[in-house]
Short mmCIF file of C-alpha atoms in Angstrom, two decimals:
data_model
loop_
_atom_site.label_atom_id
_atom_site.label_comp_id
_atom_site.label_asym_id
_atom_site.label_seq_id
_atom_site.Cartn_x
_atom_site.Cartn_y
_atom_site.Cartn_z
CA UNK L 50 -26.88 10.74 -30.93
CA UNK L 51 -29.75 11.00 -33.41
CA UNK L 52 -31.38 7.60 -33.58
CA UNK L 53 -33.87 8.86 -36.21
CA UNK L 54 -31.08 8.89 -38.81
CA UNK L 55 -30.43 5.14 -38.45
CA UNK L 56 -31.97 2.89 -41.11
CA UNK L 57 -34.52 0.41 -39.73
CA UNK L 58 -32.75 -2.48 -38.02
CA UNK L 59 -29.39 -0.70 -37.89
CA UNK L 60 -30.18 1.75 -35.12
CA UNK L 61 -28.68 1.04 -31.72
CA UNK L 62 -28.73 2.78 -28.39
CA UNK L 63 -26.79 5.97 -28.91
CA UNK L 64 -27.27 6.00 -32.65
CA UNK L 65 -24.68 6.96 -35.23
CA UNK L 66 -22.11 8.42 -32.86
CA UNK L 67 -22.13 5.23 -30.83
CA UNK L 68 -21.83 3.10 -33.97
CA UNK L 69 -18.87 5.12 -35.20
CA UNK L 70 -17.20 4.76 -31.81
CA UNK L 71 -17.80 1.01 -31.79
CA UNK L 72 -16.36 0.55 -35.30
CA UNK L 73 -13.33 2.76 -34.63
CA UNK L 74 -12.51 1.15 -31.28
CA UNK L 75 -12.91 -2.32 -32.79
CA UNK L 76 -10.47 -1.40 -35.58
CA UNK L 77 -8.07 0.17 -33.06
CA UNK L 78 -8.20 -2.95 -30.90
CA UNK L 79 -7.56 -5.18 -33.92
CA UNK L 80 -4.55 -3.07 -34.93
CA UNK L 81 -3.15 -3.12 -31.38
CA UNK L 82 -3.59 -6.88 -31.07
CA UNK L 83 -2.05 -7.52 -34.50
CA UNK L 84 0.80 -5.05 -34.62
CA UNK L 85 1.30 -3.50 -31.19
CA UNK L 86 1.16 0.18 -30.39
CA UNK L 87 3.62 1.08 -33.17
CA UNK L 88 1.19 -0.37 -35.72
CA UNK L 89 -1.73 1.88 -34.79
CA UNK L 90 -2.26 4.67 -37.30
CA UNK L 91 -5.33 6.92 -37.12
CA UNK L 92 -5.85 7.08 -40.90
CA UNK L 93 -5.60 3.29 -41.20
CA UNK L 94 -7.98 2.80 -38.27
CA UNK L 95 -10.47 5.13 -39.98
CA UNK L 96 -10.16 3.14 -43.22
CA UNK L 97 -10.66 -0.22 -41.46
CA UNK L 98 -13.63 1.18 -39.54
CA UNK L 99 -15.20 2.61 -42.70
CA UNK L 100 -15.23 6.07 -41.14
CA UNK L 101 -13.90 9.38 -42.44
CA UNK L 102 -10.35 10.25 -41.41
CA UNK L 103 -11.48 13.72 -40.31
CA UNK L 104 -13.98 12.20 -37.89
CA UNK L 105 -11.28 10.09 -36.27
CA UNK L 106 -8.75 12.93 -36.04
CA UNK L 107 -11.39 15.33 -34.68
CA UNK L 108 -12.82 12.94 -32.11
CA UNK L 109 -9.72 11.07 -30.90
CA UNK L 110 -6.87 13.33 -31.97
CA UNK L 111 -3.91 11.05 -31.23
CA UNK L 112 -3.10 7.36 -30.80
CA UNK L 113 -2.90 7.72 -26.99
CA UNK L 114 -6.30 9.46 -27.08
CA UNK L 115 -7.74 6.57 -29.05
CA UNK L 116 -6.18 3.95 -26.78
CA UNK L 117 -7.51 5.80 -23.71
CA UNK L 118 -11.02 5.69 -25.16
CA UNK L 119 -10.62 1.99 -26.00
CA UNK L 120 -9.70 1.31 -22.36
CA UNK L 121 -12.67 3.40 -21.18
CA UNK L 122 -14.97 1.37 -23.43
CA UNK L 123 -13.44 -1.90 -22.20
CA UNK L 124 -14.10 -0.82 -18.61
CA UNK L 125 -17.71 0.17 -19.45
CA UNK L 126 -18.44 -3.14 -21.17
CA UNK L 127 -16.54 -5.48 -18.86
CA UNK L 128 -18.34 -8.28 -17.09
CA UNK L 129 -20.00 -7.77 -13.70
CA UNK L 130 -18.53 -9.50 -10.69
CA UNK L 131 -19.48 -12.97 -9.48
CA UNK L 132 -21.98 -13.44 -6.66
CA UNK L 133 -21.49 -17.07 -5.69
CA UNK L 134 -21.99 -16.47 -1.97
CA UNK L 135 -18.50 -17.67 -0.99
CA UNK L 136 -15.13 -15.90 -1.16
CA UNK L 137 -13.17 -18.80 -2.69
CA UNK L 138 -15.60 -19.30 -5.55
CA UNK L 139 -16.01 -15.56 -6.21
CA UNK L 140 -12.22 -15.20 -6.41
CA UNK L 141 -11.92 -18.31 -8.58
CA UNK L 142 -14.41 -16.73 -10.99
CA UNK L 143 -12.33 -13.56 -11.21
CA UNK L 144 -9.09 -15.51 -11.68
CA UNK L 145 -10.76 -17.51 -14.46
CA UNK L 146 -11.91 -14.31 -16.14
CA UNK L 147 -8.43 -12.77 -16.02
CA UNK L 148 -6.90 -16.01 -17.32
CA UNK L 149 -9.39 -16.08 -20.19
CA UNK L 150 -8.59 -12.47 -21.08
CA UNK L 151 -4.80 -12.79 -20.95
CA UNK L 152 -4.75 -16.03 -22.93
CA UNK L 153 -7.32 -14.90 -25.50
CA UNK L 154 -5.76 -14.61 -28.95
CA UNK L 155 -7.04 -11.06 -29.44
CA UNK L 156 -7.31 -9.73 -25.89
CA UNK L 157 -3.93 -11.09 -24.72
CA UNK L 158 -1.81 -9.24 -27.32
CA UNK L 159 -4.05 -6.19 -26.94
CA UNK L 160 -3.42 -5.97 -23.18
CA UNK L 161 0.29 -6.62 -23.68
CA UNK L 162 0.50 -3.80 -26.24
CA UNK L 163 -1.39 -1.34 -24.05
CA UNK L 164 0.63 -2.14 -20.92
CA UNK L 165 3.86 -1.78 -22.91
CA UNK L 166 2.69 1.57 -24.30
CA UNK L 167 1.83 2.73 -20.78
CA UNK L 168 5.48 2.24 -19.80
CA UNK L 169 6.46 5.25 -21.89
CA UNK L 170 3.25 7.27 -22.35
CA UNK L 171 1.64 9.00 -19.34
CA UNK L 172 -1.80 9.40 -21.01
CA UNK L 173 -1.96 5.67 -21.74
CA UNK L 174 -0.71 4.90 -18.23
CA UNK L 175 -3.45 7.07 -16.70
CA UNK L 176 -6.11 5.36 -18.85
CA UNK L 177 -4.74 1.94 -17.89
CA UNK L 178 -4.84 2.80 -14.20
CA UNK L 179 -8.45 4.00 -14.55
CA UNK L 180 -9.35 0.69 -16.23
CA UNK L 181 -7.98 -1.32 -13.30
CA UNK L 182 -9.55 1.08 -10.80
CA UNK L 183 -12.96 0.29 -12.34
CA UNK L 184 -12.29 -3.44 -12.31
CA UNK L 185 -11.07 -3.41 -8.70
CA UNK L 186 -14.13 -1.39 -7.65
CA UNK L 187 -16.38 -3.91 -9.41
CA UNK L 188 -14.89 -6.96 -7.67
CA UNK L 189 -13.96 -5.61 -4.23
CA UNK L 190 -17.52 -6.14 -2.89
CA UNK L 191 -16.91 -9.91 -3.10
CA UNK L 192 -14.34 -9.42 -0.35
CA UNK L 193 -16.40 -6.88 1.59
CA UNK L 194 -19.29 -9.37 1.64
CA UNK L 195 -16.93 -12.09 2.89
CA UNK L 196 -15.87 -9.75 5.68
CA UNK L 197 -19.54 -9.05 6.51
CA UNK L 198 -20.12 -12.82 6.72
CA UNK L 199 -17.10 -13.15 9.03
CA UNK L 200 -15.14 -15.22 6.48
CA UNK L 201 -12.19 -12.81 6.54
CA UNK L 202 -11.16 -10.46 9.36
CA UNK L 203 -13.02 -7.16 9.73
CA UNK L 204 -10.99 -4.37 8.16
CA UNK L 205 -9.59 -6.57 5.36
CA UNK L 206 -8.47 -4.35 2.48
CA UNK L 207 -10.82 -5.61 -0.23
CA UNK L 208 -9.02 -3.77 -3.03
CA UNK L 209 -5.74 -5.37 -2.05
CA UNK L 210 -7.24 -8.87 -2.10
CA UNK L 211 -8.42 -8.25 -5.67
CA UNK L 212 -4.95 -7.00 -6.63
CA UNK L 213 -3.31 -9.95 -4.85
CA UNK L 214 -5.37 -12.40 -6.87
CA UNK L 215 -4.71 -10.62 -10.18
CA UNK L 216 -1.00 -10.07 -9.67
CA UNK L 217 0.37 -13.62 -10.15
CA UNK L 218 -1.41 -13.90 -13.50
CA UNK L 219 -0.04 -10.59 -14.77
CA UNK L 220 3.41 -11.42 -13.39
CA UNK L 221 3.58 -14.54 -15.54
CA UNK L 222 2.05 -12.74 -18.51
CA UNK L 223 4.38 -9.74 -18.48
CA UNK L 224 7.45 -10.57 -16.46
CA UNK L 225 8.51 -14.17 -15.85
CA UNK L 226 7.01 -15.86 -18.91
CA UNK L 227 5.94 -18.89 -16.86
CA UNK L 228 2.83 -20.65 -18.19
CA UNK L 229 -0.66 -19.26 -17.67
CA UNK L 230 -3.07 -22.13 -17.21
CA UNK L 231 -6.15 -23.04 -15.16
CA UNK L 232 -3.95 -24.36 -12.32
CA UNK L 233 -2.21 -20.98 -12.10
CA UNK L 234 -5.55 -19.20 -11.91
CA UNK L 235 -6.95 -21.60 -9.30
CA UNK L 236 -3.83 -21.23 -7.19
CA UNK L 237 -3.86 -17.43 -7.42
CA UNK L 238 -7.46 -17.40 -6.17
CA UNK L 239 -6.83 -19.94 -3.40
CA UNK L 240 -3.69 -18.14 -2.21
CA UNK L 241 -5.41 -14.75 -2.08
CA UNK L 242 -8.31 -16.25 -0.13
CA UNK L 243 -5.96 -18.09 2.27
CA UNK L 244 -3.87 -14.99 2.91
CA UNK L 245 -7.04 -12.91 3.42
CA UNK L 246 -8.41 -15.45 5.92
CA UNK L 247 -5.05 -15.41 7.73
CA UNK L 248 -5.38 -11.64 8.13
CA UNK L 249 -2.58 -10.65 5.75
CA UNK L 250 -4.71 -7.83 4.26
CA UNK L 251 -6.32 -6.59 7.49
CA UNK J 168 41.00 -11.34 -22.21
CA UNK J 169 44.59 -10.12 -22.17
CA UNK J 170 45.24 -8.66 -18.74
CA UNK J 171 48.83 -7.83 -19.68
CA UNK J 172 47.58 -4.96 -21.87
CA UNK J 173 45.98 -3.16 -18.93
CA UNK J 174 47.94 -0.30 -17.43
CA UNK J 175 48.91 -0.84 -13.77
CA UNK J 176 45.94 -0.24 -11.50
CA UNK J 177 43.37 -0.43 -14.29
CA UNK J 178 43.44 -4.17 -14.83
CA UNK J 179 40.41 -6.09 -13.54
CA UNK J 180 39.41 -9.73 -13.59
CA UNK J 181 38.75 -10.47 -17.23
CA UNK J 182 40.86 -7.60 -18.47
CA UNK J 183 40.04 -5.36 -21.41
CA UNK J 184 37.14 -7.39 -22.78
CA UNK J 185 35.44 -7.28 -19.40
CA UNK J 186 36.07 -3.53 -19.08
CA UNK J 187 34.60 -2.89 -22.53
CA UNK J 188 31.55 -4.96 -21.63
CA UNK J 189 31.09 -3.11 -18.37
CA UNK J 190 31.32 0.31 -20.05
CA UNK J 191 29.00 -0.64 -22.91
CA UNK J 192 26.38 -2.23 -20.65
CA UNK J 193 26.52 0.76 -18.29
CA UNK J 194 25.92 3.11 -21.26
CA UNK J 195 23.13 0.87 -22.59
CA UNK J 196 21.44 0.80 -19.18
CA UNK J 197 21.71 4.60 -18.88
CA UNK J 198 20.12 5.04 -22.32
CA UNK J 199 17.31 2.58 -21.50
CA UNK J 200 16.58 4.27 -18.18
CA UNK J 201 16.66 7.76 -19.73
CA UNK J 202 14.92 7.24 -23.04
CA UNK J 203 13.33 3.80 -23.14
CA UNK J 204 14.04 1.12 -25.71
CA UNK J 205 13.42 3.49 -28.64
CA UNK J 206 16.26 5.68 -27.39
CA UNK J 207 18.93 2.99 -27.50
CA UNK J 208 21.25 3.32 -30.49
CA UNK J 209 24.37 1.16 -30.82
CA UNK J 210 26.55 3.96 -32.23
CA UNK J 211 25.50 6.32 -29.42
CA UNK J 212 26.09 3.62 -26.79
CA UNK J 213 29.59 3.10 -28.22
CA UNK J 214 30.28 6.84 -28.06
CA UNK J 215 29.05 7.13 -24.45
CA UNK J 216 31.07 4.07 -23.46
CA UNK J 217 34.22 5.40 -25.15
CA UNK J 218 34.44 2.28 -27.27
CA UNK J 219 34.74 1.85 -31.04
CA UNK J 220 31.46 1.47 -32.93
CA UNK J 221 32.83 -1.57 -34.75
CA UNK J 222 33.47 -3.32 -31.44
CA UNK J 223 29.88 -2.79 -30.33
CA UNK J 224 28.36 -3.86 -33.65
CA UNK J 225 30.62 -6.93 -33.85
CA UNK J 226 30.07 -8.05 -30.27
CA UNK J 227 26.38 -7.20 -29.68
CA UNK J 228 25.02 -6.82 -33.20
CA UNK J 229 21.56 -5.41 -32.41
CA UNK J 230 19.72 -3.54 -29.67
CA UNK J 231 17.92 -6.73 -28.53
CA UNK J 232 21.31 -8.50 -28.44
CA UNK J 233 22.70 -5.72 -26.27
CA UNK J 234 19.65 -5.71 -23.95
CA UNK J 235 19.88 -9.49 -23.61
CA UNK J 236 23.51 -9.19 -22.50
CA UNK J 237 22.59 -6.41 -20.08
CA UNK J 238 19.99 -8.71 -18.50
CA UNK J 239 22.53 -11.55 -18.35
CA UNK J 240 25.00 -9.25 -16.60
CA UNK J 241 22.29 -8.06 -14.18
CA UNK J 242 21.50 -11.67 -13.32
CA UNK J 243 25.22 -12.48 -12.81
CA UNK J 244 25.77 -9.51 -10.51
CA UNK J 245 22.48 -9.57 -8.58
CA UNK J 246 22.53 -9.94 -4.82
CA UNK J 247 22.55 -13.33 -3.13
CA UNK J 248 19.46 -14.44 -1.22
CA UNK J 249 18.84 -13.76 2.45
CA UNK J 250 19.59 -16.39 5.08
CA UNK J 251 17.80 -15.08 8.15
CA UNK J 252 16.69 -18.51 9.35
CA UNK J 253 12.94 -17.72 9.14
CA UNK J 254 10.61 -17.68 6.14
CA UNK J 255 8.87 -14.39 6.97
CA UNK J 256 12.11 -12.44 7.32
CA UNK J 257 13.72 -14.06 4.26
CA UNK J 258 10.67 -13.12 2.18
CA UNK J 259 10.60 -9.62 3.67
CA UNK J 260 14.22 -9.19 2.58
CA UNK J 261 13.36 -10.21 -0.99
CA UNK J 262 10.31 -7.93 -1.08
CA UNK J 263 12.47 -5.06 0.17
CA UNK J 264 15.04 -5.75 -2.53
CA UNK J 265 12.41 -5.79 -5.30
CA UNK J 266 10.85 -2.60 -3.91
CA UNK J 267 14.27 -0.91 -3.87
CA UNK J 268 14.91 -1.95 -7.47
CA UNK J 269 11.53 -0.91 -8.87
CA UNK J 270 11.54 2.45 -7.08
CA UNK J 271 15.20 3.23 -7.86
CA UNK J 272 15.48 6.22 -10.17
CA UNK J 273 17.72 4.37 -12.63
CA UNK J 274 16.68 0.72 -12.15
CA UNK J 275 12.91 1.41 -12.14
CA UNK J 276 12.76 3.02 -15.59
CA UNK J 277 15.29 0.49 -16.87
CA UNK J 278 13.11 -2.47 -15.83
CA UNK J 279 10.00 -0.77 -17.19
CA UNK J 280 11.69 -0.20 -20.55
CA UNK J 281 12.98 -3.77 -20.80
CA UNK J 282 9.63 -5.31 -19.83
CA UNK J 283 7.85 -3.10 -22.37
CA UNK J 284 10.35 -4.10 -25.06
CA UNK J 285 9.80 -7.77 -24.21
CA UNK J 286 6.11 -7.35 -25.08
CA UNK J 287 7.00 -7.05 -28.76
CA UNK J 288 10.46 -8.61 -29.10
CA UNK J 289 10.92 -12.37 -28.55
CA UNK J 290 14.70 -12.14 -28.00
CA UNK J 291 14.22 -9.57 -25.24
CA UNK J 292 11.37 -11.65 -23.77
CA UNK J 293 13.58 -14.75 -23.66
CA UNK J 294 16.37 -12.78 -21.97
CA UNK J 295 13.90 -11.33 -19.46
CA UNK J 296 12.53 -14.77 -18.64
CA UNK J 297 16.09 -16.08 -18.10
CA UNK J 298 16.77 -13.17 -15.72
CA UNK J 299 13.74 -14.06 -13.57
CA UNK J 300 14.57 -17.79 -13.78
CA UNK J 301 17.98 -16.99 -12.24
CA UNK J 302 16.43 -14.82 -9.53
CA UNK J 303 13.76 -17.41 -8.66
CA UNK J 304 16.44 -20.14 -8.48
CA UNK J 305 18.50 -17.93 -6.16
CA UNK J 306 15.65 -17.27 -3.70
CA UNK J 307 13.65 -20.52 -3.82
CA UNK J 308 15.95 -22.23 -1.27
CA UNK J 309 14.54 -19.85 1.38
CA UNK J 310 11.24 -21.65 0.94
CA UNK J 311 12.79 -25.10 0.61
CA UNK J 312 14.59 -24.54 3.91
CA UNK J 313 11.31 -23.46 5.53
CA UNK J 314 9.74 -26.70 4.29
CA UNK J 315 12.69 -28.68 5.72
CA UNK J 316 12.11 -26.94 9.09
CA UNK J 317 8.42 -27.83 8.90
CA UNK J 318 7.35 -24.17 8.65
CA UNK J 319 5.42 -24.75 5.42
CA UNK J 320 3.88 -28.02 4.20
CA UNK J 321 6.14 -30.57 2.52
CA UNK J 322 5.82 -30.31 -1.25
CA UNK J 323 5.34 -26.54 -1.21
CA UNK J 324 6.26 -25.16 -4.64
CA UNK J 325 9.17 -22.91 -3.65
CA UNK J 326 9.36 -21.21 -7.05
CA UNK J 327 5.71 -20.27 -6.86
CA UNK J 328 6.10 -18.71 -3.42
CA UNK J 329 8.90 -16.51 -4.79
CA UNK J 330 6.69 -15.53 -7.74
CA UNK J 331 3.73 -14.90 -5.42
CA UNK J 332 5.76 -12.50 -3.33
CA UNK J 333 7.15 -10.65 -6.36
CA UNK J 334 3.89 -10.39 -8.27
CA UNK J 335 2.02 -7.72 -6.25
CA UNK J 336 4.97 -5.36 -6.56
CA UNK J 337 5.24 -5.80 -10.33
CA UNK J 338 1.45 -5.56 -10.67
CA UNK J 339 1.46 -2.10 -9.10
CA UNK J 340 4.58 -1.10 -11.03
CA UNK J 341 3.36 -2.15 -14.49
CA UNK J 342 -0.40 -2.52 -14.40
CA UNK J 343 -2.50 -0.78 -11.75
CA UNK J 344 -0.27 2.18 -10.94
CA UNK J 345 -1.07 1.93 -7.22
CA UNK J 346 1.74 3.14 -4.94
CA UNK J 347 4.84 1.06 -4.27
CA UNK J 348 5.95 1.62 -0.70
CA UNK J 349 7.42 -0.29 2.23
CA UNK J 350 3.91 -1.28 3.41
CA UNK J 351 3.21 -2.84 0.02
CA UNK J 352 6.42 -4.83 0.18
CA UNK J 353 5.82 -5.97 3.76
CA UNK J 354 2.29 -7.05 2.89
CA UNK J 355 3.42 -8.95 -0.22
CA UNK J 356 5.92 -10.89 1.88
CA UNK J 357 3.48 -11.55 4.73
CA UNK J 358 0.73 -12.66 2.35
CA UNK J 359 3.01 -15.07 0.47
CA UNK J 360 4.22 -16.55 3.75
CA UNK J 361 0.66 -16.86 5.12
CA UNK J 362 -0.61 -18.52 1.94
CA UNK J 363 2.39 -20.88 1.93
CA UNK J 364 1.78 -21.84 5.57
CA UNK J 365 -1.89 -22.45 4.74
CA UNK J 366 -0.81 -24.89 2.03
CA UNK J 367 -1.87 -22.81 -0.98
CA UNK J 368 1.33 -23.71 -2.86
CA UNK J 369 1.59 -27.37 -1.82
#
């Protein structure tokens, strides 16, 4: 909050509070990716982040509170949508981004841990749903623009096209265990575009 | 194994061993649905099933071993595929079945608990993947028959069409938290059929 307290060269937008948040969320994400939700401990996160335990307990309170803030930060910092000018290539860009995330050696286990935690914790589930709401809102205009160009029927449910493209990747990741590779991503994008053009989401 | 030991009227195919398995897996499924994976305890499952603890420890050994057998039993006893004679209606039947399962007050929480457990336990993950392998093998002939009729292009990947139809329902169930309703199921089936007809899985 108070940028004047930062030493020269270490100050960032938001100042010390923002730096503490960044360090704590980084440590929380590392713990989640390494050990799953059961391995996240507020005192240990504080130690890894080089931050006082009291600060972490006061600001985040509980593990679900910390995970919810991590998801909020991931939504804030996630990449903007593609603007390639064509539905197929916009959707292919999103599928590639999801593939990269789910197969990343840190992000993949982190998402798996958070989604598993959401199965039994309502606060984590609500934070997870908000994360995907933000991502769907970011990418839906790709479909709305395609509708405006006449590439998909008027009245196509843009949110649902984004979900339809994402779903096969998450299904393999969480449910069936089938491989996640560039072909899978390309096919998910092509299928969502084909179904949208055929009017399946109108 | 020994049907002769069953009292008249209580004997079933497989005899006592099969009855013990049925009771234990029923109790395990109830515990999973009620309390999640952390609430499953072999001694408590034995008590609820009216079976000796030693029997349960000797036969199933661990919670993941018990969950794996529950998934095997669910695969064995799951419903046969539809044979309506048309791709759209076969796929609609499968989507309806998945919707019914995921929104069932016992089956929904049970699946959520098992999928969450699979995120951190390789034995459970392997059992889960076998369950979906069995289900995909059961339903893929609906697509193969559509290809034989010329309704979808030759060379259409039947497994992938089954996954494509399932995925949007699981995505809402596990990831985005958007509602699961008959419209969602109908749209998942229609979209998979439309994409298959357009050659997205060929």
